[in-house]
CSV table of C-alpha atoms and ligand atoms in Angstrom, one decimal:
chain,number,residue,atom,x,y,z
A,1,UNK,CA,-1.2,-34.6,2.9
A,2,UNK,CA,-0.5,-31.4,1.0
A,3,UNK,CA,-2.4,-28.2,2.1
A,4,UNK,CA,-5.3,-27.0,0.0
A,5,UNK,CA,-4.5,-23.7,-1.6
A,6,UNK,CA,-7.0,-20.9,-2.2
A,7,UNK,CA,-6.5,-18.4,-5.1
A,8,UNK,CA,-6.0,-14.8,-3.7
A,9,UNK,CA,-4.3,-12.6,-6.3
A,10,UNK,CA,-4.2,-12.6,-10.1
A,11,UNK,CA,-0.9,-12.3,-11.9
A,12,UNK,CA,-1.8,-8.9,-13.1
A,13,UNK,CA,-2.6,-7.6,-9.5
A,14,UNK,CA,0.7,-9.1,-8.3
A,15,UNK,CA,2.5,-7.3,-11.1
A,16,UNK,CA,0.7,-4.0,-10.3
A,17,UNK,CA,1.6,-4.3,-6.6
A,18,UNK,CA,5.3,-4.9,-7.2
A,19,UNK,CA,5.4,-2.3,-10.0
A,20,UNK,CA,3.9,0.1,-7.5
A,21,UNK,CA,6.4,-0.8,-4.8
A,22,UNK,CA,9.3,-0.4,-7.2
A,23,UNK,CA,8.0,3.0,-8.4
A,24,UNK,CA,7.4,4.1,-4.8
A,25,UNK,CA,11.0,3.4,-3.7
A,26,UNK,CA,12.5,4.9,-6.9
A,27,UNK,CA,10.4,8.0,-6.6
A,28,UNK,CA,11.2,8.3,-2.9
A,29,UNK,CA,14.9,8.1,-3.5
A,30,UNK,CA,14.9,10.5,-6.5
A,31,UNK,CA,12.4,12.8,-4.7
A,32,UNK,CA,14.5,13.0,-1.5
A,33,UNK,CA,17.5,13.6,-3.7
A,34,UNK,CA,15.8,16.8,-5.0
A,35,UNK,CA,15.5,18.3,-1.6
A,36,UNK,CA,18.8,20.3,-1.2
A,37,UNK,CA,17.6,22.1,2.0
A,38,UNK,CA,19.1,20.1,4.8
A,39,UNK,CA,16.5,21.4,7.3
A,40,UNK,CA,13.7,19.9,5.2
A,41,UNK,CA,15.4,16.7,4.1
A,42,UNK,CA,14.8,14.0,6.7
A,43,UNK,CA,17.9,12.1,5.7
A,44,UNK,CA,20.3,15.2,5.5
A,45,UNK,CA,22.6,16.2,2.7
A,46,UNK,CA,24.3,12.9,1.8
A,47,UNK,CA,21.4,11.5,-0.2
A,48,UNK,CA,20.9,14.6,-2.5
A,49,UNK,CA,24.7,14.7,-3.1
A,50,UNK,CA,24.8,11.0,-3.9
A,51,UNK,CA,21.7,11.1,-6.2
A,52,UNK,CA,22.9,14.1,-8.0
A,53,UNK,CA,26.3,12.6,-8.6
A,54,UNK,CA,24.7,9.3,-9.8
A,55,UNK,CA,22.3,11.1,-12.3
A,56,UNK,CA,24.8,13.8,-13.4
A,57,UNK,CA,23.2,16.8,-11.6
A,58,UNK,CA,19.9,18.1,-10.2
A,59,UNK,CA,18.3,18.8,-13.6
A,60,UNK,CA,18.7,15.2,-14.8
A,61,UNK,CA,17.5,13.9,-11.4
A,62,UNK,CA,14.4,16.1,-11.6
A,63,UNK,CA,13.7,14.8,-15.2
A,64,UNK,CA,14.0,11.1,-14.0
A,65,UNK,CA,11.7,11.8,-11.0
A,66,UNK,CA,9.1,13.5,-13.2
A,67,UNK,CA,9.1,11.0,-16.0
A,68,UNK,CA,9.0,8.0,-13.6
A,69,UNK,CA,6.1,9.7,-11.9
A,70,UNK,CA,4.3,10.0,-15.2
A,71,UNK,CA,4.9,6.4,-16.1
A,72,UNK,CA,3.7,5.3,-12.7
A,73,UNK,CA,0.5,7.3,-13.0
A,74,UNK,CA,0.0,6.4,-16.6
A,75,UNK,CA,0.2,2.6,-16.0
A,76,UNK,CA,-2.3,2.9,-13.1
A,77,UNK,CA,-4.6,5.0,-15.3
A,78,UNK,CA,-4.4,2.3,-18.1
A,79,UNK,CA,-5.2,-0.4,-15.5
A,80,UNK,CA,-8.3,1.6,-14.3
A,81,UNK,CA,-9.5,2.1,-17.9
A,82,UNK,CA,-8.8,-1.4,-19.1
A,83,UNK,CA,-9.9,-3.2,-15.9
A,84,UNK,CA,-12.8,-1.2,-14.6
A,85,UNK,CA,-14.4,-4.2,-12.9
A,86,UNK,CA,-11.3,-5.3,-11.0
A,87,UNK,CA,-10.7,-1.7,-10.0
A,88,UNK,CA,-14.2,-1.3,-8.7
A,89,UNK,CA,-14.1,-4.6,-6.8
A,90,UNK,CA,-10.8,-3.6,-5.2
A,91,UNK,CA,-12.0,-0.1,-4.2
A,92,UNK,CA,-15.3,-1.4,-2.9
A,93,UNK,CA,-13.5,-4.0,-0.8
A,94,UNK,CA,-11.0,-1.5,0.6
A,95,UNK,CA,-13.4,1.4,1.3
A,96,UNK,CA,-16.2,-0.8,2.9
A,97,UNK,CA,-15.8,-0.8,6.7
A,98,UNK,CA,-17.9,-2.0,9.6
A,99,UNK,CA,-17.0,0.7,12.2
A,100,UNK,CA,-18.0,-1.1,15.4
A,101,UNK,CA,-16.3,-4.5,14.7
A,102,UNK,CA,-13.4,-3.0,12.8
A,103,UNK,CA,-12.4,-0.5,15.6
A,104,UNK,CA,-12.7,-3.4,18.0
A,105,UNK,CA,-10.4,-5.5,15.7
A,106,UNK,CA,-7.9,-2.6,15.6
A,107,UNK,CA,-7.9,-2.1,19.4
A,108,UNK,CA,-7.6,-5.8,20.1
A,109,UNK,CA,-4.9,-6.3,17.4
A,110,UNK,CA,-2.8,-3.5,18.9
A,111,UNK,CA,-3.1,-4.8,22.4
A,112,UNK,CA,-2.3,-8.4,21.2
A,113,UNK,CA,0.8,-7.2,19.4
A,114,UNK,CA,2.1,-5.0,22.2
A,115,UNK,CA,1.0,-6.9,25.4
A,116,UNK,CA,0.3,-10.4,24.1
A,117,UNK,CA,-2.7,-12.6,24.9
A,118,UNK,CA,-2.3,-12.2,28.6
A,119,UNK,CA,-2.4,-8.4,28.1
A,120,UNK,CA,-5.8,-8.7,26.4
A,121,UNK,CA,-7.1,-10.8,29.3
A,122,UNK,CA,-5.8,-8.2,31.8
A,123,UNK,CA,-8.2,-5.7,30.1
A,124,UNK,CA,-11.0,-8.3,30.4
A,125,UNK,CA,-10.9,-9.0,26.6
A,126,UNK,CA,-11.0,-12.4,24.9
A,127,UNK,CA,-8.1,-13.2,22.5
A,128,UNK,CA,-10.4,-13.8,19.5
A,129,UNK,CA,-10.6,-11.0,16.9
A,130,UNK,CA,-13.8,-9.9,15.1
A,131,UNK,CA,-13.9,-11.8,11.8
A,132,UNK,CA,-12.3,-10.1,8.8
A,133,UNK,CA,-13.0,-10.2,5.0
A,134,UNK,CA,-10.6,-10.3,2.1
A,135,UNK,CA,-8.5,-7.6,3.8
A,136,UNK,CA,-8.3,-7.0,7.5
A,137,UNK,CA,-9.0,-3.5,8.8
A,138,UNK,CA,-5.3,-2.6,9.1
A,139,UNK,CA,-4.7,-3.5,5.5
A,140,UNK,CA,-7.8,-1.5,4.5
A,141,UNK,CA,-6.6,1.6,6.3
A,142,UNK,CA,-3.2,1.5,4.5
A,143,UNK,CA,-4.8,0.7,1.1
A,144,UNK,CA,-7.2,3.7,1.6
A,145,UNK,CA,-4.2,5.9,2.4
A,146,UNK,CA,-2.2,4.7,-0.5
A,147,UNK,CA,-5.1,5.1,-3.0
A,148,UNK,CA,-6.1,8.6,-1.7
A,149,UNK,CA,-2.4,9.6,-1.2
A,150,UNK,CA,-1.5,8.3,-4.6
A,151,UNK,CA,-4.2,10.5,-6.2
A,152,UNK,CA,-3.0,13.6,-4.2
A,153,UNK,CA,0.6,12.9,-5.1
A,154,UNK,CA,-0.1,12.6,-8.8
A,155,UNK,CA,-2.4,15.7,-8.9
A,156,UNK,CA,0.2,17.8,-7.1
A,157,UNK,CA,3.0,16.3,-9.1
A,158,UNK,CA,1.2,17.2,-12.4
A,159,UNK,CA,0.5,20.7,-11.1
A,160,UNK,CA,4.2,21.3,-10.5
A,161,UNK,CA,5.1,19.7,-13.8
A,162,UNK,CA,2.8,21.8,-15.9
A,163,UNK,CA,3.3,25.0,-14.0
A,164,UNK,CA,6.9,25.0,-15.2
A,165,UNK,CA,5.6,24.9,-18.8
A,166,UNK,CA,2.3,26.8,-18.9
A,167,UNK,CA,1.7,28.9,-15.7
A,168,UNK,CA,3.1,32.3,-14.8
A,169,UNK,CA,1.6,32.2,-11.3
A,170,UNK,CA,4.1,30.4,-8.9
A,171,UNK,CA,1.5,29.9,-6.2
A,172,UNK,CA,-0.2,26.6,-7.3
A,173,UNK,CA,3.2,25.0,-7.7
A,174,UNK,CA,4.3,26.2,-4.2
A,175,UNK,CA,1.2,24.8,-2.6
A,176,UNK,CA,1.5,21.6,-4.5
A,177,UNK,CA,5.1,21.1,-3.4
A,178,UNK,CA,4.0,21.3,0.3
A,179,UNK,CA,1.0,19.0,-0.1
A,180,UNK,CA,3.1,16.6,-2.2
A,181,UNK,CA,5.8,16.4,0.5
A,182,UNK,CA,3.4,16.0,3.4
A,183,UNK,CA,1.3,13.3,1.6
A,184,UNK,CA,4.4,11.3,0.8
A,185,UNK,CA,5.4,11.5,4.4
A,186,UNK,CA,2.1,10.3,5.7
A,187,UNK,CA,1.8,7.4,3.2
A,188,UNK,CA,5.5,6.5,4.0
A,189,UNK,CA,4.7,6.2,7.7
A,190,UNK,CA,1.9,3.7,6.9
A,191,UNK,CA,4.3,1.9,4.5
A,192,UNK,CA,6.7,1.2,7.3
A,193,UNK,CA,3.9,-0.6,9.2
A,194,UNK,CA,2.7,-2.3,6.0
A,195,UNK,CA,6.2,-3.7,5.3
A,196,UNK,CA,6.6,-4.8,8.9
A,197,UNK,CA,3.2,-6.6,8.9
A,198,UNK,CA,3.5,-8.0,5.4
A,199,UNK,CA,7.1,-9.1,5.1
A,200,UNK,CA,8.5,-9.4,8.7
A,201,UNK,CA,5.5,-10.6,10.9
A,202,UNK,CA,5.5,-14.5,10.9
A,203,UNK,CA,1.7,-14.6,11.2
A,204,UNK,CA,1.3,-12.9,7.8
A,205,UNK,CA,4.0,-15.0,6.0
A,206,UNK,CA,1.4,-16.8,3.9
A,207,UNK,CA,0.0,-13.5,2.6
A,208,UNK,CA,3.5,-12.4,1.8
A,209,UNK,CA,4.1,-15.6,-0.2
A,210,UNK,CA,0.8,-15.1,-2.0
A,211,UNK,CA,2.2,-11.9,-3.4
A,212,UNK,CA,4.4,-14.2,-5.5
A,213,UNK,CA,2.4,-17.3,-5.9
A,214,UNK,CA,-1.1,-15.9,-6.0
A,215,UNK,CA,-2.6,-18.3,-3.4
A,216,UNK,CA,-2.8,-18.9,0.4
A,217,UNK,CA,-3.2,-22.1,2.4
A,218,UNK,CA,-6.8,-22.9,3.4
A,219,UNK,CA,-6.0,-22.8,7.1
A,220,UNK,CA,-4.6,-19.2,6.8
A,221,UNK,CA,-7.7,-18.0,5.0
A,222,UNK,CA,-10.0,-19.7,7.5
A,223,UNK,CA,-8.2,-18.2,10.5
A,224,UNK,CA,-7.2,-14.7,9.3
A,225,UNK,CA,-9.9,-13.9,6.8
A,226,UNK,CA,-12.9,-16.0,7.9
A,227,UNK,CA,-15.6,-13.8,6.1
A,228,UNK,CA,-13.7,-14.1,2.8
A,229,UNK,CA,-13.1,-17.9,3.4
A,230,UNK,CA,-16.9,-18.4,4.0
A,231,UNK,CA,-17.6,-16.5,0.7
A,232,UNK,CA,-15.1,-18.6,-1.2
A,233,UNK,CA,-16.4,-21.9,0.3
A,234,UNK,CA,-20.0,-20.9,-0.6
A,235,UNK,CA,-19.0,-20.1,-4.2
A,236,UNK,CA,-17.2,-23.4,-4.4
A,237,UNK,CA,-20.2,-25.3,-3.2
A,238,UNK,CA,-22.5,-23.5,-5.6
A,239,UNK,CA,-20.2,-24.4,-8.5
A,240,UNK,CA,-20.3,-28.0,-7.4
B,301,HEM,C1,8.9,-4.1,0.3
B,301,HEM,C2,7.7,-3.5,0.0
B,301,HEM,C3,6.4,-4.1,0.2
B,301,HEM,C4,6.0,-5.4,0.6
B,301,HEM,C5,6.9,-6.4,1.2
B,301,HEM,C6,4.6,-5.5,0.5
B,301,HEM,C7,3.8,-6.6,0.8
B,301,HEM,C8,2.5,-6.8,0.6
B,301,HEM,C9,1.7,-8.0,0.7
B,301,HEM,C10,2.3,-9.3,1.2
B,301,HEM,C11,0.4,-7.7,0.4
B,301,HEM,C12,-0.7,-8.8,0.3
B,301,HEM,C13,-1.5,-8.8,1.5
B,301,HEM,C14,-2.6,-9.9,1.4
B,301,HEM,O1,-2.7,-10.6,0.5
B,301,HEM,O2,-3.4,-9.9,2.4
B,301,HEM,C15,0.4,-6.4,0.0
B,301,HEM,C16,-0.8,-5.7,-0.5
B,301,HEM,C17,-0.9,-4.4,-0.7
B,301,HEM,N1,0.2,-3.5,-0.7
B,301,HEM,FE1,2.1,-3.9,-0.4
B,301,HEM,N2,4.1,-4.3,0.0
B,301,HEM,C18,5.2,-3.5,-0.2
B,301,HEM,C19,5.1,-2.2,-0.8
B,301,HEM,C20,3.9,-1.5,-1.0
B,301,HEM,C21,3.9,-0.1,-1.4
B,301,HEM,C22,5.1,0.8,-1.7
B,301,HEM,C23,2.5,0.2,-1.5
B,301,HEM,C24,1.9,1.5,-1.8
B,301,HEM,C25,2.3,2.6,-1.3
B,301,HEM,C26,1.8,-1.0,-1.2
B,301,HEM,C27,0.4,-1.1,-1.1
B,301,HEM,C28,-0.3,-2.3,-1.0
B,301,HEM,C29,-1.7,-2.3,-1.2
B,301,HEM,C30,-2.7,-1.2,-1.6
B,301,HEM,C31,-2.1,-3.7,-1.0
B,301,HEM,C32,-3.5,-4.3,-1.1
B,301,HEM,C33,-3.7,-4.4,-2.6
B,301,HEM,C34,-3.1,-5.7,-3.2
B,301,HEM,O3,-3.4,-6.8,-2.7
B,301,HEM,O4,-2.4,-5.5,-4.2
B,301,HEM,N3,2.7,-2.0,-0.9
B,301,HEM,N4,1.6,-5.8,0.1
């Protein structure tokens, strides 16, 4: 018998996610290409040299980075303005936490992934994790970082962009450059964990596939996101 599938992501949210991922990688590559200082560039001199030769010099590379950043921010702004309800539901979901059970979930999940079920028992803990909603606490933390980080990156990017046109004072652009660089670094650290959990971990494979198909198997929803599953089931029952 074929598995019952549960709707998880709309086509638009899937498009926004992959558009965001594409922009992140393109902005990361072009941004790192702009850092000529070898001591500051975590990947050394080869990437700036490669990117500059690909784009025909530093000025062109800066232009591509800036305009791609503007398109990225512009599309998200359009989404927020045209889909305020979906935006609100997403933000509410991501920023709502239950500190006691979520911290326990995080601690147990880390122990389970590093020491296995036996490791949990060694610490006197049961292998069951506190039930999670639409996103688990790990996904929420990364989503919070990417939303707040995204706003900081766009605000500092815009400050640098407009300071070259309108401002005589170089200080706001200098501060923005430092904050821009550090925020990208922090979100990127989370992104490595996000990609590992989403694309490499076998347990989360159904969620990965849902980022293309839009739905997950019922058993995955029941076991990984029981609070969300209960909500979906209650709505289904109400609708008859
Ligand atoms: C190769 C790169 C990436 C892969 C494989 C990936 C994978 C995924 C998957 C599978 C989900 C769905 C999780 C679920 O349904 O439970 C997801 C959600 C999410 N991802 Fe990614 N992701 C990538 C890049 C990024 C980037 C660059 C960002 C932002 C910096 C990002 C931010 C998010 C956020 C905020 C969510 C939750 C919102 C949503 O469902 O759209 N992801 N990702």
